[in-house]
Tab-separated table of C-alpha atoms in Angstrom:
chain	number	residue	atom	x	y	z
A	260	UNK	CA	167.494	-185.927	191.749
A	261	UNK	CA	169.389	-186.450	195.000
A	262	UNK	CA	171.089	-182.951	194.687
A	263	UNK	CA	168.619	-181.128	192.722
A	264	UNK	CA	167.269	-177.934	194.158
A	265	UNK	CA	164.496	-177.992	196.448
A	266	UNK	CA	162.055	-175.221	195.357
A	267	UNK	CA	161.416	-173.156	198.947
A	268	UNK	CA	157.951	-171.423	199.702
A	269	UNK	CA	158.034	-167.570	199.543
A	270	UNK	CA	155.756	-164.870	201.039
A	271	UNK	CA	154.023	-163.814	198.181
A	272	UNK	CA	154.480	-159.923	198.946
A	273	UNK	CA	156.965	-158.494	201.696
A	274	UNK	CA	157.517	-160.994	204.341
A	275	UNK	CA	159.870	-163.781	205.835
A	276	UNK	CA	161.211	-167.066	204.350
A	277	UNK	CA	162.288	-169.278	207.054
A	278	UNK	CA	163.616	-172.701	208.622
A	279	UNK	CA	162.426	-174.386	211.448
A	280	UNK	CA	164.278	-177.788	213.207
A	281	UNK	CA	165.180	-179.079	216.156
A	282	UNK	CA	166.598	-181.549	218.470
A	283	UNK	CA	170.109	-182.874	216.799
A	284	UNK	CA	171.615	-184.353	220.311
A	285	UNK	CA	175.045	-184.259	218.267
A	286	UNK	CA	178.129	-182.715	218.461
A	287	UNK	CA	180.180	-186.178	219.228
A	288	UNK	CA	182.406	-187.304	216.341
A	289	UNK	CA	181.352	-190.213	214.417
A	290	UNK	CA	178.604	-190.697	216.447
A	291	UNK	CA	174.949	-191.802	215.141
A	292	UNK	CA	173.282	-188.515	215.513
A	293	UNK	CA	176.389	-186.961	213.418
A	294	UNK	CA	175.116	-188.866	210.267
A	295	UNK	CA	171.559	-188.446	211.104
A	296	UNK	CA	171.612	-184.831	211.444
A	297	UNK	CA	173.879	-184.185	208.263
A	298	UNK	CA	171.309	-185.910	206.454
A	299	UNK	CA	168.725	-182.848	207.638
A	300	UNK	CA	171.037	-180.716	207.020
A	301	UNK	CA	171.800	-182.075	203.470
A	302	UNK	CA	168.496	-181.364	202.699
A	303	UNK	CA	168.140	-177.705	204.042
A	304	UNK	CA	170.944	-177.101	201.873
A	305	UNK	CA	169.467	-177.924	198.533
A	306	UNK	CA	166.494	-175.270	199.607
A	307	UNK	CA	166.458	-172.745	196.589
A	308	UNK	CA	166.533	-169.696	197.812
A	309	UNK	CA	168.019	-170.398	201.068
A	310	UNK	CA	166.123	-169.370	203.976
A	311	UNK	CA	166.685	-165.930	205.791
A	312	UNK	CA	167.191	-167.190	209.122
A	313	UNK	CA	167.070	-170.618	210.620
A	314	UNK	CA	164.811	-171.241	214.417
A	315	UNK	CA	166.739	-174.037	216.311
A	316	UNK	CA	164.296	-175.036	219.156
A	317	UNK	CA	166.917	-176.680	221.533
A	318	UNK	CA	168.875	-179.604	222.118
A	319	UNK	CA	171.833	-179.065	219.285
A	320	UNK	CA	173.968	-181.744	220.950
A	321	UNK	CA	173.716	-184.513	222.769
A	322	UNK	CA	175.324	-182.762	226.472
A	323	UNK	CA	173.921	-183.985	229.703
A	324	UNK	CA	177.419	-184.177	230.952
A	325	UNK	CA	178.949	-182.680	234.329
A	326	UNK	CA	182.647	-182.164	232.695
A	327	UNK	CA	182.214	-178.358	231.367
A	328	UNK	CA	185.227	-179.030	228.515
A	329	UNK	CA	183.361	-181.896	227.192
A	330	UNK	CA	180.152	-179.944	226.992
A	331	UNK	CA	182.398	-177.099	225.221
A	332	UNK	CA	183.696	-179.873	223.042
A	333	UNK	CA	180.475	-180.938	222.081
A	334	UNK	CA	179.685	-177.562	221.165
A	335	UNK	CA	182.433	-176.780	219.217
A	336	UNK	CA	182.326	-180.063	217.325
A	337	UNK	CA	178.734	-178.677	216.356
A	338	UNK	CA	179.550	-175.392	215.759
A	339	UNK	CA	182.646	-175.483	213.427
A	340	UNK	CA	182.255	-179.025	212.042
A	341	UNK	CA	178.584	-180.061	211.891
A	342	UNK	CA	177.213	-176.261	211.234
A	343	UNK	CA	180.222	-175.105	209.238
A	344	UNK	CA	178.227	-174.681	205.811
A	345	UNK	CA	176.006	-172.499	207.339
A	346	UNK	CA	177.393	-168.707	207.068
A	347	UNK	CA	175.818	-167.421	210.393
A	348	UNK	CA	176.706	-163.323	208.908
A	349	UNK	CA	174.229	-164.189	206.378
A	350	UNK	CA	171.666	-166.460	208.080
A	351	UNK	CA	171.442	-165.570	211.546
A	352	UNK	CA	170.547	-169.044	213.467
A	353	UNK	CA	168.571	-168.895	216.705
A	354	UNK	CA	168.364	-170.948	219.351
A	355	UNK	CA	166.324	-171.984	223.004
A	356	UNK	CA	167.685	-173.640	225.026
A	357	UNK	CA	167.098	-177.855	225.645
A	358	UNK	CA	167.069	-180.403	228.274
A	359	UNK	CA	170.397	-181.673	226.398
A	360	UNK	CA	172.131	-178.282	226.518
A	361	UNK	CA	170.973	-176.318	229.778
A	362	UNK	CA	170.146	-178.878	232.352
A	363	UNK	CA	172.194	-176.812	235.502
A	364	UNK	CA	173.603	-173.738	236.151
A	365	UNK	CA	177.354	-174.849	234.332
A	366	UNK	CA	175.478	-175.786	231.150
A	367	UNK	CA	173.467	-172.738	231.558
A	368	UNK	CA	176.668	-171.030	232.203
A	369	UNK	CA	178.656	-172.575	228.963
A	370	UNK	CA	175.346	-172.409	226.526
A	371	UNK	CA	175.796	-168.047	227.305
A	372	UNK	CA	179.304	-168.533	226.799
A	373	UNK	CA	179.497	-170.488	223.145
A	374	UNK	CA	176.337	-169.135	221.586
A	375	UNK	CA	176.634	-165.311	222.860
A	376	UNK	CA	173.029	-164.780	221.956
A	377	UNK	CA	171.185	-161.190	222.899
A	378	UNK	CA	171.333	-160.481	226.495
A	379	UNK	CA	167.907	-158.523	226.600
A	380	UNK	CA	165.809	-161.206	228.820
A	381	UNK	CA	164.632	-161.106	232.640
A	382	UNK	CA	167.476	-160.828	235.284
A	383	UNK	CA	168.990	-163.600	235.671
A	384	UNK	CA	168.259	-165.192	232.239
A	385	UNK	CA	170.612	-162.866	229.845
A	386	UNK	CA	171.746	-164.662	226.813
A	387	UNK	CA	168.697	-167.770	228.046
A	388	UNK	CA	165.727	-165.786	227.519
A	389	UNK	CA	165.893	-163.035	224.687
A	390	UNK	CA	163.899	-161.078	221.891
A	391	UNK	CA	164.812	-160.637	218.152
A	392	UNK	CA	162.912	-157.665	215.905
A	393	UNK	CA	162.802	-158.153	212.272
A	394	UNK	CA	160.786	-155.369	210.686
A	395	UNK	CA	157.193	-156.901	211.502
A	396	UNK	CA	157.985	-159.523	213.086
A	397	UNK	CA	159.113	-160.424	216.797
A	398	UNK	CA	160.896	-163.231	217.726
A	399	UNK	CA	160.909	-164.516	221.283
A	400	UNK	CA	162.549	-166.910	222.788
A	401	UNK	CA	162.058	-168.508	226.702
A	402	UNK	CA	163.985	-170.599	228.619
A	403	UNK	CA	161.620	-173.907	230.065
A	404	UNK	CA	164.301	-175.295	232.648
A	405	UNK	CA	165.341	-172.111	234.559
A	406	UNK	CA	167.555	-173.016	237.405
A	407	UNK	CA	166.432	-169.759	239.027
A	408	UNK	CA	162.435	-171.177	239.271
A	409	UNK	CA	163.779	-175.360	239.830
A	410	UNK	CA	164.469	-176.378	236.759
A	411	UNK	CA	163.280	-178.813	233.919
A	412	UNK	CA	159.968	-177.692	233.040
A	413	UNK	CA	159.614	-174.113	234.777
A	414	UNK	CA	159.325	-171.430	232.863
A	415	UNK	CA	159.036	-167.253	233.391
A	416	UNK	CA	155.798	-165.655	232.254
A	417	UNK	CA	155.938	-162.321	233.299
A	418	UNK	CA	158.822	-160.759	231.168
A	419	UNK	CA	157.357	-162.907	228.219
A	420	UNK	CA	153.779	-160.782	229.057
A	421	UNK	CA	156.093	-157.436	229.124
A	422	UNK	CA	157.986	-157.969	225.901
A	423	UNK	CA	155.010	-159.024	224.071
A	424	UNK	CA	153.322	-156.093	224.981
A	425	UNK	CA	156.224	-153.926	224.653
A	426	UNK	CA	156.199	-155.108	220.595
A	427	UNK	CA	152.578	-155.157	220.098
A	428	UNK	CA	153.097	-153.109	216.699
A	429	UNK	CA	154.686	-156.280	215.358
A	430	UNK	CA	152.572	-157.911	212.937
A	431	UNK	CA	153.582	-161.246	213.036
A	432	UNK	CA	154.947	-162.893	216.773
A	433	UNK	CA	156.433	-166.075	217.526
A	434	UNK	CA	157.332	-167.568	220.605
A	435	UNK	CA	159.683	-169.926	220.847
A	436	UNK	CA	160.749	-172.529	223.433
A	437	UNK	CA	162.317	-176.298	224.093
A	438	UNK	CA	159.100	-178.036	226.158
A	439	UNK	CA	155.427	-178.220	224.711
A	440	UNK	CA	152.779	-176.542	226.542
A	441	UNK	CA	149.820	-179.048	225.438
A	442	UNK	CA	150.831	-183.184	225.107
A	443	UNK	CA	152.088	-184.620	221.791
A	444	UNK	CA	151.054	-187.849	220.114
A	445	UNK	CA	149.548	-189.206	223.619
A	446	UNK	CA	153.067	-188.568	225.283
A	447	UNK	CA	152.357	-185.891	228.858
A	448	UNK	CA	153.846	-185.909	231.756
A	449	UNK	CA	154.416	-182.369	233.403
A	450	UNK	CA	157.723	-180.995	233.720
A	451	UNK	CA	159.262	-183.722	231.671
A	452	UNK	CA	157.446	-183.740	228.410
A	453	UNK	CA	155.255	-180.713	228.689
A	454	UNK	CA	156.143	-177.417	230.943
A	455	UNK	CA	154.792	-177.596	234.558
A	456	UNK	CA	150.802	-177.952	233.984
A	457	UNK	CA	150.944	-174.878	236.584
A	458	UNK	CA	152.704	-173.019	234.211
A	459	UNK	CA	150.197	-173.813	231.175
A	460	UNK	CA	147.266	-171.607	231.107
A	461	UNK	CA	148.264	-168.558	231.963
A	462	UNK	CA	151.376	-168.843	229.256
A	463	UNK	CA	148.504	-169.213	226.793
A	464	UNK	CA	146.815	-166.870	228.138
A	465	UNK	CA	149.417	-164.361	227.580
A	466	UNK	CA	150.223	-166.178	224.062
A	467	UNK	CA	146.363	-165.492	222.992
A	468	UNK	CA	145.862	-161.922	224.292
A	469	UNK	CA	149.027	-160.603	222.644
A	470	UNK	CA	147.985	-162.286	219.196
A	471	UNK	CA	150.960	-164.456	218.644
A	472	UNK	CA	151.140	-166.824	215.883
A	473	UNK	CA	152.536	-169.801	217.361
A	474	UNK	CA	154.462	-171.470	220.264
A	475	UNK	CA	157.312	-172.862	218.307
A	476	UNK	CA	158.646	-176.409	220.665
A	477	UNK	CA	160.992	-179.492	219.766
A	478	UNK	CA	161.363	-181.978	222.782
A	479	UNK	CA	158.763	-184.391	221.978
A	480	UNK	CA	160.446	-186.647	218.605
A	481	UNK	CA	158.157	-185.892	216.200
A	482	UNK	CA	156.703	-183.105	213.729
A	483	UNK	CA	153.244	-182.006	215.211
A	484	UNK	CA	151.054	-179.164	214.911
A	485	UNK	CA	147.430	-178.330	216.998
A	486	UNK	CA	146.219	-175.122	217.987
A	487	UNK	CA	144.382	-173.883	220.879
A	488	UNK	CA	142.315	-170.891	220.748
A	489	UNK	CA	143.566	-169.886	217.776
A	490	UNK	CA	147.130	-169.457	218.503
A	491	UNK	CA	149.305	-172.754	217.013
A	492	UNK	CA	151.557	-174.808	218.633
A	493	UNK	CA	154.140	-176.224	216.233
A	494	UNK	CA	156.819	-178.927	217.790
A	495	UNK	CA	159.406	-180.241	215.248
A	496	UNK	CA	162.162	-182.277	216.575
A	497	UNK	CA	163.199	-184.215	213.575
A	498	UNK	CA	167.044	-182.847	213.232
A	499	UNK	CA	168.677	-185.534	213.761
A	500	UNK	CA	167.795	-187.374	217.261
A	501	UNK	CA	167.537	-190.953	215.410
A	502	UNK	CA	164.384	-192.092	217.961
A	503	UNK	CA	161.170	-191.472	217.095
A	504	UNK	CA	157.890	-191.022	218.922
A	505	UNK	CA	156.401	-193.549	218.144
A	506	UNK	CA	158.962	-195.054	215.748
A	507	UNK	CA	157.179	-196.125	212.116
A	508	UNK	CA	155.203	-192.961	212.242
A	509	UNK	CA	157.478	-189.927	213.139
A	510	UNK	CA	160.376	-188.840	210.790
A	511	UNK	CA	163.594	-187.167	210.544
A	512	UNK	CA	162.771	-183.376	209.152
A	513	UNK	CA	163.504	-179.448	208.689
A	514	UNK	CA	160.066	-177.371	208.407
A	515	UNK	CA	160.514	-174.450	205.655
A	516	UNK	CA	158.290	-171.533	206.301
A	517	UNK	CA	156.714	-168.542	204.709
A	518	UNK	CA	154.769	-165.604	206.490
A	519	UNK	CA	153.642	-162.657	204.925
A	520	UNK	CA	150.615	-160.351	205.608
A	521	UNK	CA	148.449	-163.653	203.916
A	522	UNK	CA	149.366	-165.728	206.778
A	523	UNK	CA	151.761	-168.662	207.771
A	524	UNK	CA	152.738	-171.371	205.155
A	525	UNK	CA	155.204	-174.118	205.870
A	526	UNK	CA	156.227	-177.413	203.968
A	527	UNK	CA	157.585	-180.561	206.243
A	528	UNK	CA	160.795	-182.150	203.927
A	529	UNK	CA	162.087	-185.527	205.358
A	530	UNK	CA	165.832	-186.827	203.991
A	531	UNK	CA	164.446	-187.730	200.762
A	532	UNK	CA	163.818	-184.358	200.199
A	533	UNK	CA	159.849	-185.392	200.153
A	534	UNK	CA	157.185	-182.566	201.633
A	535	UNK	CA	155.089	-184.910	203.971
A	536	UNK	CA	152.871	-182.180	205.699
A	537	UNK	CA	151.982	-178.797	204.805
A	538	UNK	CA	149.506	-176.247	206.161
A	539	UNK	CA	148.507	-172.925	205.154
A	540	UNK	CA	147.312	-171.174	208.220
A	541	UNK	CA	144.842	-169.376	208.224
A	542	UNK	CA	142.614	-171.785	206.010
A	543	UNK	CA	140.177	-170.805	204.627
A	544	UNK	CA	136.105	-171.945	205.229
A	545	UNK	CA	133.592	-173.644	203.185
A	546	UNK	CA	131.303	-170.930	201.856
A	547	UNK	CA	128.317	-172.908	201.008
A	548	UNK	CA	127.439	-175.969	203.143
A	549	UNK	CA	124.880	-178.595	202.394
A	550	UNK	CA	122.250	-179.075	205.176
A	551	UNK	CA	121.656	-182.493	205.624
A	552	UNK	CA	117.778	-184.207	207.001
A	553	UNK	CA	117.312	-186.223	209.968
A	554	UNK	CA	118.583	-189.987	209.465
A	555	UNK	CA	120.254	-191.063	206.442
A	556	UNK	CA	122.108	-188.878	203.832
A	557	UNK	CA	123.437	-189.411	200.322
A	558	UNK	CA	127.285	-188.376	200.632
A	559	UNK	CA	128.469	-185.829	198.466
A	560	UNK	CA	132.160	-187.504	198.897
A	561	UNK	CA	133.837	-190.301	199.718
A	562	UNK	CA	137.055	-192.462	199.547
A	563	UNK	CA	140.315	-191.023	200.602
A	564	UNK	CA	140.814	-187.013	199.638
A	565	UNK	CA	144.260	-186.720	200.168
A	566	UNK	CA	146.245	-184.965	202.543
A	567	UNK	CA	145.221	-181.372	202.304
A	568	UNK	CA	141.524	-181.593	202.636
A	569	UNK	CA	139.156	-180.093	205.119
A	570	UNK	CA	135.342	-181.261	205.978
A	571	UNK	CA	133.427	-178.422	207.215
A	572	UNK	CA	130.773	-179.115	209.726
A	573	UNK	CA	128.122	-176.518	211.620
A	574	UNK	CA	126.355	-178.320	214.145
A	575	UNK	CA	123.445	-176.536	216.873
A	576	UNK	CA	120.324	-177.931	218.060
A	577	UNK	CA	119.092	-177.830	221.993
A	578	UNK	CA	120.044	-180.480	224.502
A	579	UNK	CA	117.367	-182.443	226.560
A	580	UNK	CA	116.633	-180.688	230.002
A	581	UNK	CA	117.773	-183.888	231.449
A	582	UNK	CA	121.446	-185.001	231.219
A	583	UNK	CA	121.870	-188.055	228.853
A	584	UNK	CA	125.233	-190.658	229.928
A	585	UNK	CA	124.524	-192.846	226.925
A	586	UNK	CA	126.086	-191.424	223.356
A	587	UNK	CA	123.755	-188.999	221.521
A	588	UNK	CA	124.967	-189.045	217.497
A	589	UNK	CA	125.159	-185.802	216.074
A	590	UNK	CA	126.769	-186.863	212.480
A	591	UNK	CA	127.953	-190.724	211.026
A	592	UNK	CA	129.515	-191.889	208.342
A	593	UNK	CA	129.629	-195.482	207.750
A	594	UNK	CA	129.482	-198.302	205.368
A	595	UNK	CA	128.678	-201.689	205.367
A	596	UNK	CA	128.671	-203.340	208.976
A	597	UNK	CA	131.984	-202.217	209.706
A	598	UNK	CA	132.678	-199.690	212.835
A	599	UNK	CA	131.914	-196.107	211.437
A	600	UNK	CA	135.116	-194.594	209.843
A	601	UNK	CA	133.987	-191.296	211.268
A	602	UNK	CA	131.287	-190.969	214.405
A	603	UNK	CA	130.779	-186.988	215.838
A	604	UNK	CA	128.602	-186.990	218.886
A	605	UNK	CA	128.184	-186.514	222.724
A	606	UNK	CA	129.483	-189.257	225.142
A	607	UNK	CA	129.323	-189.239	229.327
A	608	UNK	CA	127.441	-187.956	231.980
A	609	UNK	CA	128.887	-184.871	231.104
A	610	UNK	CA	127.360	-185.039	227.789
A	611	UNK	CA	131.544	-184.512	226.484
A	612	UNK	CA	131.820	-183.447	222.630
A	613	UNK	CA	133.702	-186.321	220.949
A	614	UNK	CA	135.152	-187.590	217.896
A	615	UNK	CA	135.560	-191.085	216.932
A	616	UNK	CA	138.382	-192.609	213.697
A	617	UNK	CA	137.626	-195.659	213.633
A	618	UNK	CA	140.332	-196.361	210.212
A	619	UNK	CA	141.437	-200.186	210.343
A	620	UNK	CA	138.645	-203.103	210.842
A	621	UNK	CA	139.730	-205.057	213.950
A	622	UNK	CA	141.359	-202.559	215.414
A	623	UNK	CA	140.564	-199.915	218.062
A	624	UNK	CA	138.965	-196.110	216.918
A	625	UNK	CA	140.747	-193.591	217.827
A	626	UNK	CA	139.166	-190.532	220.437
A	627	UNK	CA	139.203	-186.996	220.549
A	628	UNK	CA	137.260	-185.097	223.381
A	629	UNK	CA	136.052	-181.307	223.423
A	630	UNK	CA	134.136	-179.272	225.261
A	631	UNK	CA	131.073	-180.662	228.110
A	632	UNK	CA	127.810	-179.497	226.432
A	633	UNK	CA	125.499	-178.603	229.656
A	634	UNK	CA	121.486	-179.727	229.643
A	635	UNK	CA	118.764	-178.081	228.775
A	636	UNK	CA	121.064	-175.301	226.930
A	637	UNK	CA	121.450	-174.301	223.516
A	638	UNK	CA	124.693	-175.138	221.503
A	639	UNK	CA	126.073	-173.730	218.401
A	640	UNK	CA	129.656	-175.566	217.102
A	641	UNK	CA	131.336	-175.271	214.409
A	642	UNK	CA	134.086	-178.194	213.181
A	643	UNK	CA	136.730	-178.223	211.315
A	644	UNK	CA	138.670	-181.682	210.088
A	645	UNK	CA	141.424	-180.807	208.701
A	646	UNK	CA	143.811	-183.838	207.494
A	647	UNK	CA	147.052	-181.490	206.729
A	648	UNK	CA	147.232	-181.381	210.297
A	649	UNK	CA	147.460	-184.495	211.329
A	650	UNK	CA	145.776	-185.267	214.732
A	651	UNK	CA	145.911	-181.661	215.973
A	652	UNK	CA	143.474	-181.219	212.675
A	653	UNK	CA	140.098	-182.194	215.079
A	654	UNK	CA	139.236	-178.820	215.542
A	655	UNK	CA	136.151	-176.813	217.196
A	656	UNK	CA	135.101	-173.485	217.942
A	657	UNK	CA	131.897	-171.660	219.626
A	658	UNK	CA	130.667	-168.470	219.022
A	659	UNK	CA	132.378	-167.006	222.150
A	660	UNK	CA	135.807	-168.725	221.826
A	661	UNK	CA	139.026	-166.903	220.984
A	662	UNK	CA	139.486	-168.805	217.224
A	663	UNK	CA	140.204	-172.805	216.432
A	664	UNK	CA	141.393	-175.254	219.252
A	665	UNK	CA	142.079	-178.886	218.581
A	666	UNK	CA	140.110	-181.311	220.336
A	667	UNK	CA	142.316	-183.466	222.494
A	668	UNK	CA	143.768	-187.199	221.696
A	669	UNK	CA	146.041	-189.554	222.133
A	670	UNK	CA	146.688	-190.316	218.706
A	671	UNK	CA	149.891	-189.664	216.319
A	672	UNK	CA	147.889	-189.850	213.459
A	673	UNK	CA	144.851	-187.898	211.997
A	674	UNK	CA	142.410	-187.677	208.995
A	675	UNK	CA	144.448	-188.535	206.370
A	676	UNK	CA	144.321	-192.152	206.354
A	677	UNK	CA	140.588	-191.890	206.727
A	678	UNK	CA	137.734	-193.244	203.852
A	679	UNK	CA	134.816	-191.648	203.965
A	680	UNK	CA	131.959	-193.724	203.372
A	681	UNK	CA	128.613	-192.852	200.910
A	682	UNK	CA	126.133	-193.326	203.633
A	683	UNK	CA	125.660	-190.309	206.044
A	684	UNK	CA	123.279	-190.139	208.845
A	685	UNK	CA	121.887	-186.860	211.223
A	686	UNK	CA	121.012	-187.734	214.546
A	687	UNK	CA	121.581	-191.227	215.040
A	688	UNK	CA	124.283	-194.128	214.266
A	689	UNK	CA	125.037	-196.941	211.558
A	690	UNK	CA	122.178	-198.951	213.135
A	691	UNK	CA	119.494	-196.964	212.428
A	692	UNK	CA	117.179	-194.557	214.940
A	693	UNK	CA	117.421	-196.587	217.844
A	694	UNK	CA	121.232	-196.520	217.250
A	695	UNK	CA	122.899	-193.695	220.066
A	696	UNK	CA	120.095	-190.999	219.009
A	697	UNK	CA	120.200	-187.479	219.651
A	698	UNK	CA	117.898	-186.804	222.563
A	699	UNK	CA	117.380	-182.998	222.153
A	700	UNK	CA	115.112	-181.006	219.737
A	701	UNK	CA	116.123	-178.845	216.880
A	702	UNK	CA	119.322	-180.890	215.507
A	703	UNK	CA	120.812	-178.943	212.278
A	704	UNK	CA	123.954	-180.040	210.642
A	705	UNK	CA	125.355	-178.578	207.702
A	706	UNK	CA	128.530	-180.106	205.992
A	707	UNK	CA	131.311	-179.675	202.746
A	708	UNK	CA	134.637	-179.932	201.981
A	709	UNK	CA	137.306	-178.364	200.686
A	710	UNK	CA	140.952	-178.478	199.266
């Protein structure tokens, strides 16, 4: 029913209940983003119970204007008109700031002004940059386009290092800001669709030492999660913004959330209401995994699993003394004489770890890279495809990384339009030993899956 409650995730013992969305570009009566983002917000409202706070990653209205009363305009328009349902006593509603809403130093000045948000960040950057404590968990929020550093795209890292460290009793951190750190759907470009790529790993780096959760993001049009050494980055910018990256794919969203001392659950609605993604995060691993022989394999699934399944694969062996450009197979599945749906192997004179889809006959696989595996060494990997995750769901780990990263891709989509195929094979492709074979010794793969 078009008004009937939406049932909302809860933390199953003492914990948070949540809302995530971003990237409106409203606050202009009557025009398209009004209707677009009332239909987001229609849904939010039917959540049952309502969340306890609401995370708006930036870009509330539409801005990018050099008249300060228009931009003021704009913001009350959003405020008091678009926003008016929400009590903000009850459900306190966050926000970072956006390329649509702080783009110089009179929007920075005016976004201070209207929101009045804590004024406990770095000099300069009161009311930009700012913490929020809530029992267990710590909120923090950073401002990507600081006119103090230049701009779109530059970001502080130092008083983000301090504060995290500051809180490290909190159980549970987020981090919250307008511009990805890693690209989205095949869309980079630094300081315009990412934060400067100088900028990048050491705000990880800080991220991952201090434990945080996730790097919550909007910008990019699109809901997308991947994670990188175990800490996830979550961009959802489906509040309104009617474009879509790419369009036919992407879709207008909120992101409800539950965290409690079992992890981090969320469910992606669109404006029918409908949950198109979910993750539970940590998941959990196969116990038991089949070791398969060298060459061909019976499969113990195949066929589409649905949209919350994971394939568990443990791969070492030892790779030939000499480096090897031409692709070495370390698992296929295939069928018939059609590309291989799913091909894991190494590719390149650097011997690169990669992944290839290959879902619709005629047209081009899709890639994911990882890691360069080095000659003569020893490897050990495990992998983790995960189709609730869409393509940040490629994901690897060795024994001395810092948890799951996603392999990188270009893609907007992941496993879950994938078939697997009946017909597995160790150690070589689809066309039989003399197809891409592994040229090292001591190949072992072990594989299941799981809901």
């Amino acid at each position: 029913m078009p008004d009937s409650p939406i049932p909302a995730l809860m933390p199953s013992r003492s914990g948070h209940q949540f809302v995530l969305y971003g990237d409106a570009c409203s606050g202009i009566p009557g025009a398209l983003h009004e209707s677009t983002f009332a239909s987001v917000n229609q849904i939010l409202r039917r959540l049952d119970p309502p969340p306890e706070f609401i995370l708006f990653p930036g870009d509330e209205i539409i801005g990018l204007t050099a008249d300060p009363d228009a931009l003021r305009a704009q913001w009350r328009h959003w405020l008091d008109r678009e926003m008016v349902w929400l009590d903000r006593s009850k459900t306190p509603l966050w926000h970072t700031t956006g390329n649509h809403t702080t783009y110089d130093e009179m929007s920075e000045r005016i976004f201070r002004e209207v929101l009045q948000l804590p004024e406990n960040g770095p000099a300069g950057q009161e009311g930009l940059s700012y913490w929020v404590r809530r029992d267990d968990l710590l909120l923090v929020f950073v401002h990507t386009l600081w006119t103090g550093l230049g701009g779109e795209g530059h970001v502080e890292t130092e008083w983000l290092e301090a504060t995290l460290k500051a809180h490290s009793d909190a159980r549970h951190k987020i981090v919250l800001g307008h511009h990805p750190v890693f690209p989205v759907n095949g869309y980079s470009g630094t300081y315009q669709r990412e934060i400067g790529h100088e900028y990048a790993k050491p705000f990880w780096d800080i991220l991952v030492d201090a434990d945080v959760l996730a790097y919550v993001c909007s910008h990019m049009l699109v809901f997308d999660v991947q994670v990188h050494r175990g800490v996830l980055q979550l961009c959802t910018a489906g509040a309104g913004t009617a474009h879509r990256m790419p369009e036919g794919v992407e879709y207008l969203h909120c992101v409800q959330a539950a965290l409690d001392a079992d992890g981090f659950r969320y469910q992606v609605l669109d404006t029918d209401g409908i949950v198109r993604e979910r993750l539970q995060w940590p998941f959990k691993s196969a116990k038991t995994l089949r070791h398969l022989s060298l060459g061909l394999n019976e499969a113990d699934f195949g066929g589409l699993q649905g949209d919350n399944y994971i394939v568990h694969l443990r791969i070492s062996g030892r790779l030939a003394d000499e480096m090897h450009a031409p692709a070495q197979t370390l698992f296929s599945a295939f069928e018939n004489q059609e590309i291989a749906p799913v091909w894991l192997g190494l590719r390149g004179s650097r011997q690169t770890l990669t992944l290839i889809l290959g879902r619709d006959p005629g047209r081009s696989p899709h890639y994911w890279f990882g890691p360069d595996l080095a000659p003569g060494r020893t490897f050990d990997i495990d992998i983790a495809l995960h189709a609730g995750m869409g393509p940040g769901g490629m994901l690897f780990r060795m024994p001395t990384d810092h948890g799951w990263s996603s392999l990188k891709g270009a893609s907007a989509t992941g496993l879950e339009r994938t078939t697997w195929p009946e017909r597995w094979a160790m150690g070589h492709g689809q066309g039989g030993a003399a197809d891409r074979p592994f040229m090292g010794e001591d190949l072992a793969v072990q594989i299941a899956a799981s809901a």
